[in-house]
Coordinates of C-alpha atoms in Angstrom, one line a residue:
Chain P
X314 CA 15.7 20.5 -3.3
X315 CA 12.9 20.3 -5.7
X316 CA 11.8 17.6 -8.0
X317 CA 12.3 18.2 -11.7
X318 CA 9.0 18.6 -13.6
X319 CA 9.8 15.5 -15.6
X320 CA 6.6 13.5 -16.5
X321 CA 5.8 10.2 -14.9
X322 CA 6.5 7.9 -17.8
X323 CA 5.7 4.4 -16.3
X324 CA 3.7 5.2 -13.2
X325 CA 1.3 7.9 -14.5
X326 CA -1.7 5.8 -13.5
X327 CA -0.3 4.2 -10.4
X328 CA -2.0 6.7 -8.1
X329 CA -5.5 5.6 -9.1
X330 CA -7.0 2.7 -7.0
X331 CA -8.3 1.2 -10.3
X332 CA -5.1 1.7 -12.2
X333 CA -5.1 -1.9 -13.1
X334 CA -8.5 -1.8 -14.8
X335 CA -8.9 -1.7 -18.6
X336 CA -11.4 1.2 -18.1
X337 CA -8.9 3.4 -16.3
X338 CA -6.2 2.4 -18.9
X339 CA -8.4 3.3 -21.9
X340 CA -9.5 6.6 -20.2
X341 CA -5.9 7.6 -19.8
X342 CA -4.5 7.2 -23.2
X343 CA -4.2 3.4 -23.2
X344 CA -3.0 1.9 -26.5
X345 CA -2.4 5.3 -28.0
X346 CA 1.4 4.5 -28.1
X347 CA 0.6 1.1 -29.8
X348 CA -1.8 2.7 -32.3
X349 CA 0.9 5.2 -33.3
X350 CA 3.6 2.5 -33.5
X351 CA 1.5 0.5 -35.9
X352 CA 1.4 3.5 -38.3
X353 CA 5.2 3.5 -38.3
X354 CA 7.4 0.8 -39.8
X355 CA 9.1 -1.6 -37.5
X356 CA 12.5 0.0 -38.4
X357 CA 11.1 3.4 -37.4
X358 CA 10.0 2.1 -34.0
X359 CA 13.5 0.7 -33.5
X360 CA 15.0 4.1 -34.4
X361 CA 12.8 5.9 -31.9
X362 CA 14.1 3.5 -29.2
X363 CA 17.7 4.0 -30.4
X364 CA 17.2 7.8 -30.2
X365 CA 15.7 7.5 -26.8
X366 CA 18.9 5.7 -25.7
X367 CA 16.7 3.5 -23.4
X368 CA 19.0 1.5 -21.1
X369 CA 17.7 -1.8 -19.9
X370 CA 16.1 -1.5 -16.5
X371 CA 16.8 -5.1 -15.3
X372 CA 20.2 -4.6 -13.8
X373 CA 22.9 -4.7 -16.4
X374 CA 21.8 -1.4 -18.1
X375 CA 22.5 -2.5 -21.6
X376 CA 20.9 -0.2 -24.3
X377 CA 17.7 -1.8 -25.4
X378 CA 18.0 -0.5 -28.9
X379 CA 21.4 -2.2 -29.3
X380 CA 20.1 -5.4 -27.9
X381 CA 17.4 -5.3 -30.5
X382 CA 19.7 -4.3 -33.4
X383 CA 21.8 -7.4 -32.8
X384 CA 18.8 -9.2 -33.9
X385 CA 17.0 -7.1 -36.4
X386 CA 18.7 -8.7 -39.3
X387 CA 18.3 -12.2 -37.9
X388 CA 15.0 -13.9 -37.8
X389 CA 14.0 -13.1 -34.2
X390 CA 11.8 -15.8 -33.0
X391 CA 10.7 -14.9 -29.5
X392 CA 10.4 -12.0 -27.2
X393 CA 10.7 -12.9 -23.6
X394 CA 9.9 -10.4 -20.8
X395 CA 11.8 -10.8 -17.6
X396 CA 9.6 -10.2 -14.6
X397 CA 11.4 -12.5 -12.3
X398 CA 12.3 -9.6 -10.0
X399 CA 14.1 -11.2 -7.1
X400 CA 17.2 -9.0 -6.5
X401 CA 16.8 -8.3 -2.8
X402 CA 15.2 -4.9 -2.0
X403 CA 14.0 -4.6 -5.6
X404 CA 10.3 -4.1 -5.9
X405 CA 9.6 -1.8 -8.9
X406 CA 8.4 -4.5 -11.3
X407 CA 6.1 -5.6 -8.6
X408 CA 4.5 -2.2 -8.7
X409 CA 4.3 -2.2 -12.6
X410 CA 2.7 -5.7 -12.9
X411 CA 0.1 -5.0 -10.2
X412 CA -0.7 -1.4 -10.9
X413 CA 0.1 -0.9 -14.6
X414 CA -0.5 -4.4 -16.2
X415 CA -2.1 -3.0 -19.4
X416 CA 0.8 -0.6 -20.0
X417 CA 3.1 -3.7 -19.8
X418 CA 1.1 -5.5 -22.4
X419 CA 1.1 -2.4 -24.6
X420 CA 4.9 -2.2 -24.3
X421 CA 5.2 -5.9 -25.2
X422 CA 3.1 -5.5 -28.3
X423 CA 5.2 -2.5 -29.4
X424 CA 8.5 -4.3 -28.8
X425 CA 7.2 -7.4 -30.6
X426 CA 6.0 -5.2 -33.6
X427 CA 9.5 -3.5 -33.7
X428 CA 11.2 -6.9 -33.7
X429 CA 8.5 -8.6 -35.9
X430 CA 8.0 -11.4 -33.5
X431 CA 4.7 -13.2 -33.3
X432 CA 5.2 -15.0 -30.0
X433 CA 6.0 -13.3 -26.7
X434 CA 6.3 -14.7 -23.2
X435 CA 6.0 -12.8 -20.0
X436 CA 7.9 -14.6 -17.3
X437 CA 6.7 -13.5 -13.8
X438 CA 8.1 -14.7 -10.6
X439 CA 5.6 -17.2 -9.1
X440 CA 5.4 -15.3 -5.8
X441 CA 3.5 -12.5 -7.7
X442 CA 0.2 -14.3 -7.4
X443 CA -1.8 -11.0 -7.7
X444 CA 0.5 -9.7 -10.4
X445 CA 0.0 -13.0 -12.4
X446 CA -3.7 -12.6 -12.2
X447 CA -3.6 -9.0 -13.2
X448 CA -1.3 -9.5 -16.2
X449 CA -3.4 -12.5 -17.4
X450 CA -6.5 -10.3 -17.0
X451 CA -4.8 -7.6 -19.0
X452 CA -3.9 -10.1 -21.8
X453 CA -7.6 -11.2 -21.9
X454 CA -8.6 -7.5 -22.0
X455 CA -6.2 -6.8 -24.8
X456 CA -7.5 -9.7 -26.9
X457 CA -11.0 -8.3 -26.4
X458 CA -9.9 -4.9 -27.4
X459 CA -8.2 -6.1 -30.6
X460 CA -4.8 -5.1 -29.2
X461 CA -3.6 -8.6 -29.2
X462 CA -4.1 -11.7 -31.4
X463 CA -4.7 -11.7 -35.2
X464 CA -4.4 -8.5 -37.1
X465 CA -3.9 -6.1 -34.2
X466 CA -6.0 -2.9 -34.7
X467 CA -6.3 -3.9 -38.4
X468 CA -2.6 -3.5 -39.0
X469 CA -2.0 -7.0 -40.3
X470 CA 0.5 -7.6 -37.4
X471 CA -0.3 -10.6 -35.2
X472 CA 1.0 -11.5 -31.8
X473 CA 0.2 -13.9 -28.9
X474 CA 1.4 -13.4 -25.4
X475 CA 1.7 -16.2 -22.9
X476 CA 1.9 -15.3 -19.2
X477 CA 4.3 -17.8 -17.6
X478 CA 4.6 -18.3 -13.9
X479 CA 8.0 -19.0 -12.3
X480 CA 8.2 -21.2 -9.3
X481 CA 10.6 -19.5 -6.9
X482 CA 14.3 -19.2 -7.8
X483 CA 16.4 -16.0 -7.7
X484 CA 18.7 -17.3 -10.4
X485 CA 15.9 -17.3 -13.0
X486 CA 16.4 -13.5 -13.2
X487 CA 19.6 -14.3 -15.1
X488 CA 18.4 -14.4 -18.6
X489 CA 19.8 -17.7 -19.8
X490 CA 18.6 -19.3 -16.6
X491 CA 15.2 -17.8 -17.3
X492 CA 15.1 -19.4 -20.7
X493 CA 16.0 -22.8 -19.3
X494 CA 13.2 -22.4 -16.8
X495 CA 10.8 -21.4 -19.5
X496 CA 11.8 -24.6 -21.4
X497 CA 10.6 -26.5 -18.3
X498 CA 14.0 -27.3 -16.8
X499 CA 16.1 -26.5 -13.7
X500 CA 17.1 -22.8 -13.8
X501 CA 20.8 -23.4 -14.7
X502 CA 22.5 -20.4 -16.4
X503 CA 23.9 -21.4 -19.8
X504 CA 27.6 -21.3 -20.6
X505 CA 28.8 -18.1 -22.4
X506 CA 29.4 -17.2 -25.1
X507 CA 27.0 -16.3 -26.5
X508 CA 26.7 -13.5 -24.0
X509 CA 23.2 -12.7 -25.1
X510 CA 20.5 -15.1 -26.0
X511 CA 20.4 -13.1 -29.3
X512 CA 21.5 -15.9 -31.5
X513 CA 20.8 -19.0 -29.4
X514 CA 17.9 -18.3 -27.1
X515 CA 14.6 -20.0 -26.3
X516 CA 14.5 -23.5 -28.0
X517 CA 17.9 -22.5 -29.5
X518 CA 16.2 -19.8 -31.6
X519 CA 17.1 -16.1 -31.7
X520 CA 15.4 -14.4 -28.7
X521 CA 15.2 -11.0 -27.1
X522 CA 14.9 -10.8 -23.4
X523 CA 13.8 -7.4 -21.9
X524 CA 12.9 -6.3 -18.4
X525 CA 9.3 -5.4 -17.4
X526 CA 10.2 -1.7 -16.7
X527 CA 12.2 -1.4 -20.0
X528 CA 9.2 -2.3 -22.1
X529 CA 6.8 -0.4 -20.0
X530 CA 8.6 2.8 -21.2
X531 CA 7.8 2.0 -24.9
X532 CA 4.3 3.4 -25.1
X533 CA 5.5 6.8 -23.9
X534 CA 8.6 6.8 -26.1
X535 CA 6.6 6.0 -29.3
X536 CA 3.9 8.5 -28.4
X537 CA 6.2 11.4 -27.5
X538 CA 9.2 10.4 -29.6
X539 CA 12.7 9.2 -28.7
X540 CA 14.1 12.7 -28.6
X541 CA 11.6 13.8 -25.8
X542 CA 12.8 10.8 -23.8
X543 CA 16.5 11.5 -24.5
X544 CA 15.9 15.1 -23.4
X545 CA 15.3 13.8 -19.9
X546 CA 18.3 12.8 -17.8
X547 CA 21.8 13.4 -18.8
X548 CA 24.5 11.6 -20.9
X549 CA 23.7 7.9 -21.4
X550 CA 21.2 7.9 -18.5
X551 CA 18.0 9.1 -20.2
X552 CA 14.4 9.3 -19.3
X553 CA 13.1 8.5 -15.8
X554 CA 13.8 5.5 -13.7
X555 CA 12.1 3.7 -10.9
X556 CA 14.0 3.8 -7.7
X557 CA 12.9 1.3 -5.0
X558 CA 13.9 2.8 -1.7
X559 CA 13.9 0.7 1.5
X560 CA 15.6 0.2 4.8
X561 CA 16.1 2.9 7.4
X562 CA 14.0 5.7 5.8
X563 CA 10.7 7.3 6.8
X564 CA 9.0 6.8 3.5
X565 CA 10.2 3.6 1.8
X566 CA 8.5 3.3 -1.6
X567 CA 9.1 3.2 -5.4
X568 CA 9.8 6.7 -6.8
X569 CA 9.9 7.5 -10.4
X570 CA 12.6 10.2 -10.9
X571 CA 14.3 11.8 -13.8
X572 CA 17.7 10.2 -14.3
X573 CA 20.8 11.9 -13.0
X574 CA 18.9 15.1 -11.8
X575 CA 18.7 13.9 -8.3
X576 CA 21.2 12.6 -5.8
X577 CA 21.2 9.8 -3.2
X578 CA 20.8 12.6 -0.6
X579 CA 17.7 13.9 -2.4
X580 CA 16.1 10.5 -2.6
X581 CA 16.9 9.6 1.0
X582 CA 16.2 12.9 2.8
X583 CA 13.8 15.0 0.7
X584 CA 10.5 15.3 2.6
X585 CA 8.5 14.4 -0.5
X586 CA 10.8 11.3 -1.1
X587 CA 12.5 9.2 1.5
X588 CA 11.9 11.7 4.3
X589 CA 15.1 11.0 6.2
X590 CA 16.2 8.5 8.7
X591 CA 13.7 7.7 11.5
X592 CA 16.3 7.1 14.2
X593 CA 17.8 10.5 13.7
X594 CA 21.3 8.9 13.3
X595 CA 23.3 9.2 10.1
X596 CA 23.9 7.0 7.1
X597 CA 26.3 4.2 7.8
X598 CA 26.1 2.5 4.5
X599 CA 23.9 2.5 1.3
X600 CA 23.4 -0.4 -1.1
X601 CA 23.0 1.5 -4.3
X602 CA 21.7 -1.0 -6.8
X603 CA 20.6 -4.3 -5.3
X604 CA 22.7 -6.5 -3.0
X605 CA 25.0 -7.5 -5.8
X606 CA 26.4 -3.9 -5.8
X607 CA 29.4 -2.7 -3.7
X608 CA 28.2 -0.4 -0.9
X609 CA 28.3 3.4 -0.7
X610 CA 28.8 5.6 2.4
X611 CA 28.0 9.1 3.6
X612 CA 30.6 10.6 1.3
X613 CA 28.6 9.3 -1.7
X614 CA 25.3 11.0 -0.8
X615 CA 25.8 13.8 -3.3
X616 CA 26.4 11.4 -6.2
X617 CA 23.7 11.8 -8.9
X618 CA 21.4 8.8 -9.5
X619 CA 22.8 8.0 -13.0
X620 CA 24.2 4.8 -14.4
X621 CA 27.6 6.1 -15.4
X622 CA 28.0 8.4 -12.3
X623 CA 27.4 5.4 -10.0
X624 CA 29.7 3.1 -12.1
X625 CA 32.5 5.7 -12.0
X626 CA 32.3 5.8 -8.2
X627 CA 32.9 2.0 -8.1
X628 CA 29.5 0.5 -7.8
X629 CA 26.4 0.0 -10.0
X630 CA 22.9 1.4 -10.2
X631 CA 21.8 -2.2 -11.0
X632 CA 18.2 -2.8 -10.5
X633 CA 17.6 0.7 -9.1
X634 CA 17.0 -0.5 -5.5
X635 CA 18.6 1.5 -2.7
X636 CA 18.8 0.2 0.8
X637 CA 19.7 2.7 3.6
X638 CA 21.4 1.4 6.7
X639 CA 21.6 3.8 9.6
X640 CA 24.3 4.0 12.3
X641 CA 22.6 1.4 14.5
X642 CA 23.0 -1.3 11.9
X643 CA 25.4 -4.2 12.5
X644 CA 27.5 -4.5 9.4
X645 CA 28.6 -8.1 10.1
X646 CA 25.0 -9.1 10.4
X647 CA 24.0 -7.3 7.2
X648 CA 26.9 -8.9 5.3
X649 CA 26.0 -12.3 6.7
X650 CA 22.4 -12.1 5.8
X651 CA 23.2 -11.0 2.2
X652 CA 25.7 -13.8 1.9
X653 CA 23.3 -16.4 3.2
X654 CA 20.9 -15.3 0.5
X655 CA 23.5 -16.0 -2.2
X656 CA 24.4 -19.3 -0.6
X657 CA 20.8 -20.4 -0.7
X658 CA 20.2 -19.2 -4.2
X659 CA 23.4 -20.4 -5.8
X660 CA 22.2 -22.9 -8.5
X661 CA 25.2 -25.2 -7.7
X662 CA 26.7 -25.5 -11.1
X663 CA 30.0 -23.8 -10.4
X664 CA 32.3 -24.8 -7.5
X665 CA 33.6 -21.3 -6.5
X666 CA 30.0 -20.0 -6.1
X667 CA 28.4 -23.1 -4.7
X668 CA 31.1 -24.0 -2.1
X669 CA 32.4 -20.5 -1.6
X670 CA 29.1 -19.0 -0.7
X671 CA 28.5 -21.7 1.9
X672 CA 31.9 -21.3 3.5
X673 CA 31.6 -17.5 3.5
X674 CA 28.1 -17.7 5.1
X675 CA 29.3 -20.0 7.9
X676 CA 32.4 -17.9 8.6
X677 CA 30.2 -14.7 8.8
X678 CA 27.7 -16.5 11.0
X679 CA 30.4 -17.4 13.5
X680 CA 31.8 -13.9 13.4
X681 CA 28.4 -12.4 14.0
X682 CA 27.8 -14.8 16.9
X683 CA 31.1 -13.9 18.7
X684 CA 32.9 -17.2 17.7
X685 CA 35.1 -15.6 15.0
X686 CA 38.9 -15.6 14.8
X687 CA 41.2 -12.8 13.7
X688 CA 42.3 -14.7 10.7
X689 CA 38.7 -15.0 9.5
X690 CA 38.8 -11.6 7.9
X691 CA 41.7 -12.5 5.6
X692 CA 40.1 -15.9 5.0
X693 CA 36.9 -14.2 3.9
X694 CA 38.7 -12.0 1.5
X695 CA 40.7 -14.9 0.2
X696 CA 37.6 -16.9 -0.5
X697 CA 36.0 -13.9 -2.2
X698 CA 39.1 -13.6 -4.3
X699 CA 38.6 -17.2 -5.5
X700 CA 35.2 -16.3 -6.8
X701 CA 36.1 -12.9 -8.2
X702 CA 39.9 -12.7 -8.7
X703 CA 41.4 -9.4 -7.7
X704 CA 38.1 -8.2 -6.0
X705 CA 37.9 -5.5 -8.7
X706 CA 34.7 -3.7 -9.8
X707 CA 33.4 -4.7 -12.3
X708 CA 34.4 -8.1 -11.1
X709 CA 36.4 -10.8 -12.7
X710 CA 34.6 -14.0 -13.0
X711 CA 35.3 -17.7 -12.4
X712 CA 31.7 -18.8 -12.8
X713 CA 29.2 -19.3 -15.6
X714 CA 27.0 -16.4 -14.5
X715 CA 27.3 -13.2 -12.4
X716 CA 25.7 -14.5 -9.3
X717 CA 29.1 -15.7 -8.1
X718 CA 31.0 -12.5 -8.5
X719 CA 28.1 -10.6 -6.8
X720 CA 28.8 -12.5 -3.6
X721 CA 32.0 -10.6 -2.6
X722 CA 30.4 -7.1 -2.9
X723 CA 28.9 -6.9 0.6
X724 CA 31.7 -8.8 2.3
X725 CA 34.5 -6.8 0.7
X726 CA 32.6 -3.5 1.3
X727 CA 31.9 -4.2 5.0
X728 CA 35.3 -5.5 5.9
X729 CA 37.2 -2.7 4.0
X730 CA 35.2 0.0 5.7
X731 CA 34.2 -1.5 9.1
X732 CA 37.2 -3.7 10.0
X733 CA 37.1 -2.4 13.6
X734 CA 33.5 -3.6 13.9
X735 CA 34.4 -7.1 12.8
X736 CA 37.3 -7.1 15.3
X737 CA 35.0 -5.9 18.1
X738 CA 32.8 -9.0 17.4
X739 CA 35.9 -11.2 17.9
X740 CA 37.4 -9.4 21.0
X741 CA 34.0 -9.0 22.8
X742 CA 32.9 -12.5 21.9
X743 CA 29.5 -11.3 20.9
X744 CA 27.7 -8.8 18.5
X745 CA 28.1 -5.3 20.0
X746 CA 24.8 -4.4 18.5
X747 CA 22.8 -7.3 20.0
Chain E
X40 CA -7.1 -43.4 -14.6
X41 CA -6.2 -39.8 -14.4
X42 CA -5.0 -38.4 -11.1
X43 CA -5.9 -34.9 -12.1
X44 CA -9.6 -34.0 -12.3
X45 CA -11.0 -33.8 -15.9
X46 CA -11.3 -30.0 -15.6
X47 CA -7.7 -29.6 -14.5
X48 CA -6.5 -32.1 -17.1
X49 CA -8.3 -30.1 -19.8
X50 CA -6.6 -26.9 -18.5
X51 CA -3.3 -28.6 -18.6
X52 CA -3.8 -29.6 -22.2
X53 CA -4.8 -26.1 -23.1
X54 CA -1.6 -24.8 -21.4
X55 CA 0.6 -27.3 -23.3
X56 CA -0.9 -26.1 -26.6
X57 CA 0.3 -22.5 -25.8
X58 CA 4.0 -23.4 -26.1
X59 CA 6.0 -24.4 -29.1
X60 CA 7.5 -27.2 -27.1
X61 CA 5.4 -29.2 -24.6
X62 CA 8.0 -29.3 -21.9
X63 CA 7.7 -25.5 -21.4
X64 CA 4.4 -26.2 -19.7
X65 CA 6.0 -28.4 -17.0
X66 CA 6.2 -25.7 -14.3
X67 CA 2.7 -24.3 -15.0
X68 CA 1.4 -27.8 -14.8
X69 CA 3.1 -28.4 -11.5
X70 CA 1.3 -25.3 -10.2
X71 CA -2.1 -26.8 -11.3
X72 CA -1.2 -30.1 -9.6
X73 CA -0.4 -28.2 -6.4
X74 CA -3.8 -26.5 -6.7
X75 CA -5.5 -29.9 -6.6
X76 CA -3.5 -31.7 -4.0
X77 CA -2.0 -28.7 -2.0
X78 CA 1.4 -30.1 -3.0
X79 CA 3.1 -31.8 -5.9
X80 CA 2.2 -35.5 -5.3
X81 CA 3.9 -38.5 -7.0
X82 CA 0.9 -39.5 -9.1
X83 CA 0.7 -35.9 -10.3
X84 CA 4.3 -35.9 -11.3
X85 CA 3.9 -39.1 -13.2
X86 CA 0.9 -37.7 -15.0
X87 CA 2.6 -34.4 -15.8
X88 CA 5.6 -36.4 -17.2
X89 CA 3.4 -38.3 -19.6
X90 CA 1.6 -35.1 -20.7
X91 CA 4.8 -33.2 -21.5
X92 CA 6.8 -36.1 -22.8
X93 CA 9.6 -36.5 -20.2
X94 CA 10.2 -39.1 -17.5
X95 CA 8.7 -38.7 -14.0
X96 CA 12.3 -38.3 -12.7
X97 CA 12.8 -35.3 -14.9
X98 CA 9.6 -33.7 -13.5
X99 CA 10.8 -34.3 -10.0
X100 CA 14.4 -33.2 -10.8
X101 CA 13.0 -30.0 -12.2
X102 CA 10.5 -29.3 -9.5
X103 CA 12.9 -29.8 -6.6
X104 CA 15.0 -26.9 -8.0
X105 CA 12.1 -24.4 -7.2
X106 CA 11.1 -23.2 -3.7
X107 CA 7.4 -23.0 -4.5
X108 CA 7.0 -26.6 -5.7
X109 CA 6.6 -28.8 -2.7
X110 CA 7.1 -32.5 -3.2
X111 CA 6.0 -33.2 0.4
X112 CA 2.6 -32.1 1.9
X113 CA 2.4 -28.6 3.3
X114 CA -0.2 -26.8 5.3
X115 CA -3.4 -25.3 4.0
X116 CA -1.7 -22.0 4.5
X117 CA 2.0 -21.5 3.8
X118 CA 3.1 -18.5 5.7
X119 CA 6.4 -16.9 4.4
X120 CA 8.2 -14.3 6.5
X121 CA 11.1 -12.5 4.8
X122 CA 14.3 -11.9 6.7
X123 CA 16.4 -10.6 3.8
X124 CA 18.2 -7.3 4.1
X125 CA 15.4 -4.7 3.9
X126 CA 13.2 -6.9 6.1
X127 CA 16.1 -7.6 8.5
X128 CA 16.5 -3.8 9.0
X129 CA 12.8 -3.7 10.0
X130 CA 13.0 -6.6 12.4
X131 CA 12.1 -9.5 10.1
X132 CA 14.0 -12.0 12.2
X133 CA 12.1 -11.0 15.3
X134 CA 8.8 -11.4 13.4
X135 CA 9.9 -14.8 12.2
X136 CA 10.8 -15.8 15.8
X137 CA 7.4 -14.6 16.9
X138 CA 5.6 -16.6 14.2
X139 CA 7.6 -19.7 15.3
X140 CA 6.4 -19.3 18.9
X141 CA 2.8 -18.5 17.9
X142 CA 2.6 -21.5 15.7
X143 CA 4.8 -23.8 17.8
X144 CA 6.9 -24.8 14.8
X145 CA 10.3 -23.8 13.5
X146 CA 10.6 -22.3 10.1
X147 CA 10.2 -25.1 7.6
X148 CA 7.7 -27.0 9.8
X149 CA 4.0 -27.6 9.6
X150 CA 1.6 -27.4 12.5
X151 CA 0.2 -30.7 13.8
X152 CA -3.3 -29.9 12.5
X153 CA -1.9 -29.3 9.0
X154 CA -3.2 -25.8 8.8
X155 CA 0.0 -23.8 8.7
X156 CA 3.5 -24.3 7.2
X157 CA 5.9 -21.6 8.3
X158 CA 8.7 -20.6 5.9
X159 CA 11.6 -18.2 6.2
X160 CA 11.8 -16.6 2.7
X161 CA 14.2 -14.6 0.6
X162 CA 13.1 -11.2 -0.7
X163 CA 9.5 -11.1 -1.8
X164 CA 9.8 -7.7 -3.6
X165 CA 7.5 -5.8 -1.2
X166 CA 10.3 -4.0 0.7
X167 CA 8.3 -0.8 1.5
X168 CA 6.0 -2.8 3.8
X169 CA 8.7 -4.5 5.8
X170 CA 9.0 -7.1 7.3
X171 CA 7.1 -8.7 4.4
X172 CA 4.8 -11.6 5.0
X173 CA 3.0 -13.7 2.3
X174 CA 0.4 -16.3 2.9
X175 CA 0.0 -18.6 -0.1
X176 CA 1.9 -16.0 -2.1
X177 CA -0.5 -13.2 -1.3
X178 CA 0.9 -10.1 0.3
X179 CA -0.8 -9.8 3.7
X180 CA 1.1 -6.7 4.9
X181 CA 1.1 -7.7 8.6
X182 CA 4.3 -6.2 9.9
X183 CA 3.7 -6.5 13.6
X184 CA 3.4 -9.6 15.8
X185 CA -0.1 -8.6 16.9
X186 CA -1.3 -8.1 13.3
X187 CA 0.3 -11.4 12.3
X188 CA -1.4 -13.3 15.2
X189 CA -4.7 -11.7 14.3
X190 CA -4.4 -12.9 10.7
X191 CA -3.4 -16.4 11.8
X192 CA -6.5 -16.6 14.0
X193 CA -8.7 -15.4 11.2
X194 CA -7.3 -17.9 8.8
X195 CA -7.7 -20.8 11.3
X196 CA -11.4 -20.0 11.4
X197 CA -11.6 -20.0 7.6
X198 CA -11.6 -16.2 7.2
X199 CA -10.4 -14.2 4.2
X200 CA -11.0 -17.1 1.8
X201 CA -11.6 -14.9 -1.2
X202 CA -8.4 -13.0 -0.7
X203 CA -6.2 -15.9 0.4
X204 CA -7.2 -19.2 -1.3
X205 CA -5.8 -22.4 0.0
X206 CA -2.3 -23.4 -0.9
X207 CA -1.7 -24.2 -4.5
X208 CA -4.3 -21.9 -5.9
X209 CA -1.9 -19.5 -7.6
X210 CA -3.6 -18.0 -10.7
X211 CA -7.3 -17.9 -10.5
X212 CA -7.7 -16.0 -13.8
X213 CA -7.9 -18.2 -16.8
X214 CA -6.8 -17.3 -20.3
X215 CA -10.1 -16.7 -22.0
X216 CA -9.0 -16.5 -25.6
X217 CA -5.9 -16.3 -27.7
X218 CA -3.8 -17.7 -30.5
X219 CA -2.5 -21.2 -30.0
X220 CA 1.1 -21.8 -31.2
X221 CA 1.2 -24.1 -34.2
X222 CA 4.7 -25.5 -34.5
X223 CA 4.3 -26.2 -38.2
X224 CA 3.2 -22.6 -38.9
X225 CA 6.0 -21.2 -36.8
X226 CA 8.6 -23.4 -38.7
X227 CA 7.2 -22.3 -42.1
X228 CA 7.2 -18.6 -41.1
X229 CA 10.8 -18.9 -39.9
X230 CA 11.9 -20.6 -43.1
X231 CA 10.2 -17.8 -45.2
X232 CA 12.0 -15.1 -43.1
X233 CA 15.4 -16.9 -43.6
X234 CA 14.8 -17.0 -47.3
X235 CA 13.9 -13.3 -47.3
X236 CA 17.0 -12.4 -45.3
X237 CA 19.2 -14.5 -47.6
X238 CA 17.7 -13.0 -50.8

């Protein structure tokens, strides 16, 4: 297979050692997108983003233009950038904040101009110590360059950006939880509706929340036009996307690929991409979009990497992170570790999630350690059903946020496909892989 | 008498001024307090509460929600080893077990000399260099037991201080300039927009 000749939209500079410096940024077209945006009206910028059909890159995949248009007529007060990247095996925003911090700032200013917002916040997970320093440096540089502050590049538009450090909580990636955290509170997701913080967001004011990768696309879109962006990819999945590939592959990394034009097989096996599986065994399971997503298997390898294509096959592209598990992997252990993660990160507001995740984790732990019972398999699925009734995809919900209904994905996937492996743990009284 | 040093106190006040509501600065201020004391001490929480206009209990109640805010003392170096799925597939649990035996503490514990606290972490978003290890939230990229031991020895002797500052020093780059949010101006601007939208 060959890579398409799509341009690198968000990682064009990432190959340079000094990609995070203002000098490199300015020498490679930095702020050109912003300068052009400021010659357009805010409405025209919004139209370009609509035409581009830019889907949000945070996980839910909601069209950014539509998110904005819900607010265009309201008095949008704040723009908040979600850089709390914590979905296990997702590490694309990590790359963008460390390697392309000025591009992020440029994207934020463009978004703020389109929305006519004068105050933006960039919420970065606290564990990004270097990323926080680089983004703060980029903000300082942008002020010095006249790209931020009063009267940006003489346009009359003014904006301030505050770089806000998180303090370690997966749930803060959920946008209403992020806003609570930004207000200086525990990161408890807010009751829905409203489903978007559009109307009642930060401090109860209309707020747009966009992901780091989403806004990092804006300089290119404005510079090259929404149509050029929409010409890449297929259907609703336009442009390029960052795929974070990890697990049992030779070359784990973040790859920027044109949407839909490549398959899971390409990403995992192409010599210029994942490079195949080091053990030489086959693919046992793939997590296609973060650990909240139902798993895929060998028969899904030829599915294109597109939002709708993956959704139609019963999972989600989510945060664009793909974990490969080869045939040596213990599925019980994998499901247990993912469930333990959810158990630790449940905020504790809703009983099905708080209690359910803990029970599920303990049952999986005893199964993995050879102490399980035959009835545990049905018990696991019954508990999952209490969190996400019917175990459908997309899931039903008994909780305030989607953390709860994400818990069953790995359990339901592993039991449905590898029931014999669970039973072997019970009959042998130990993990057959240990 | 202020518990925070005058310089830190001034930084706190500048941070508070960046937000339309004071309480938003609560977590950034907790990070500054950790920078001074290495952890979030009680006098610091009381002072932060007064600065942002909440009770000390609210500061503590908020801080205890977050993994990075420690209300008990921790080591000079907090070593986090990830065992989440991508790291598990690369032997993260073995590396953690090795770190436990090298340091002589279980995950969550601090060495007797107070130099190291070992933590088992959730995903740190660096899954292409697995298993992922952070020291004081800096990626150290030591994926083998030998490399990890070498790093620990270096840190014990005070090495790599530039790259890995002591625990609590999170963001060493200060905001040099910028607009400061003026709540009254924001309210006026908003009222004008509403009027415009209504007209």
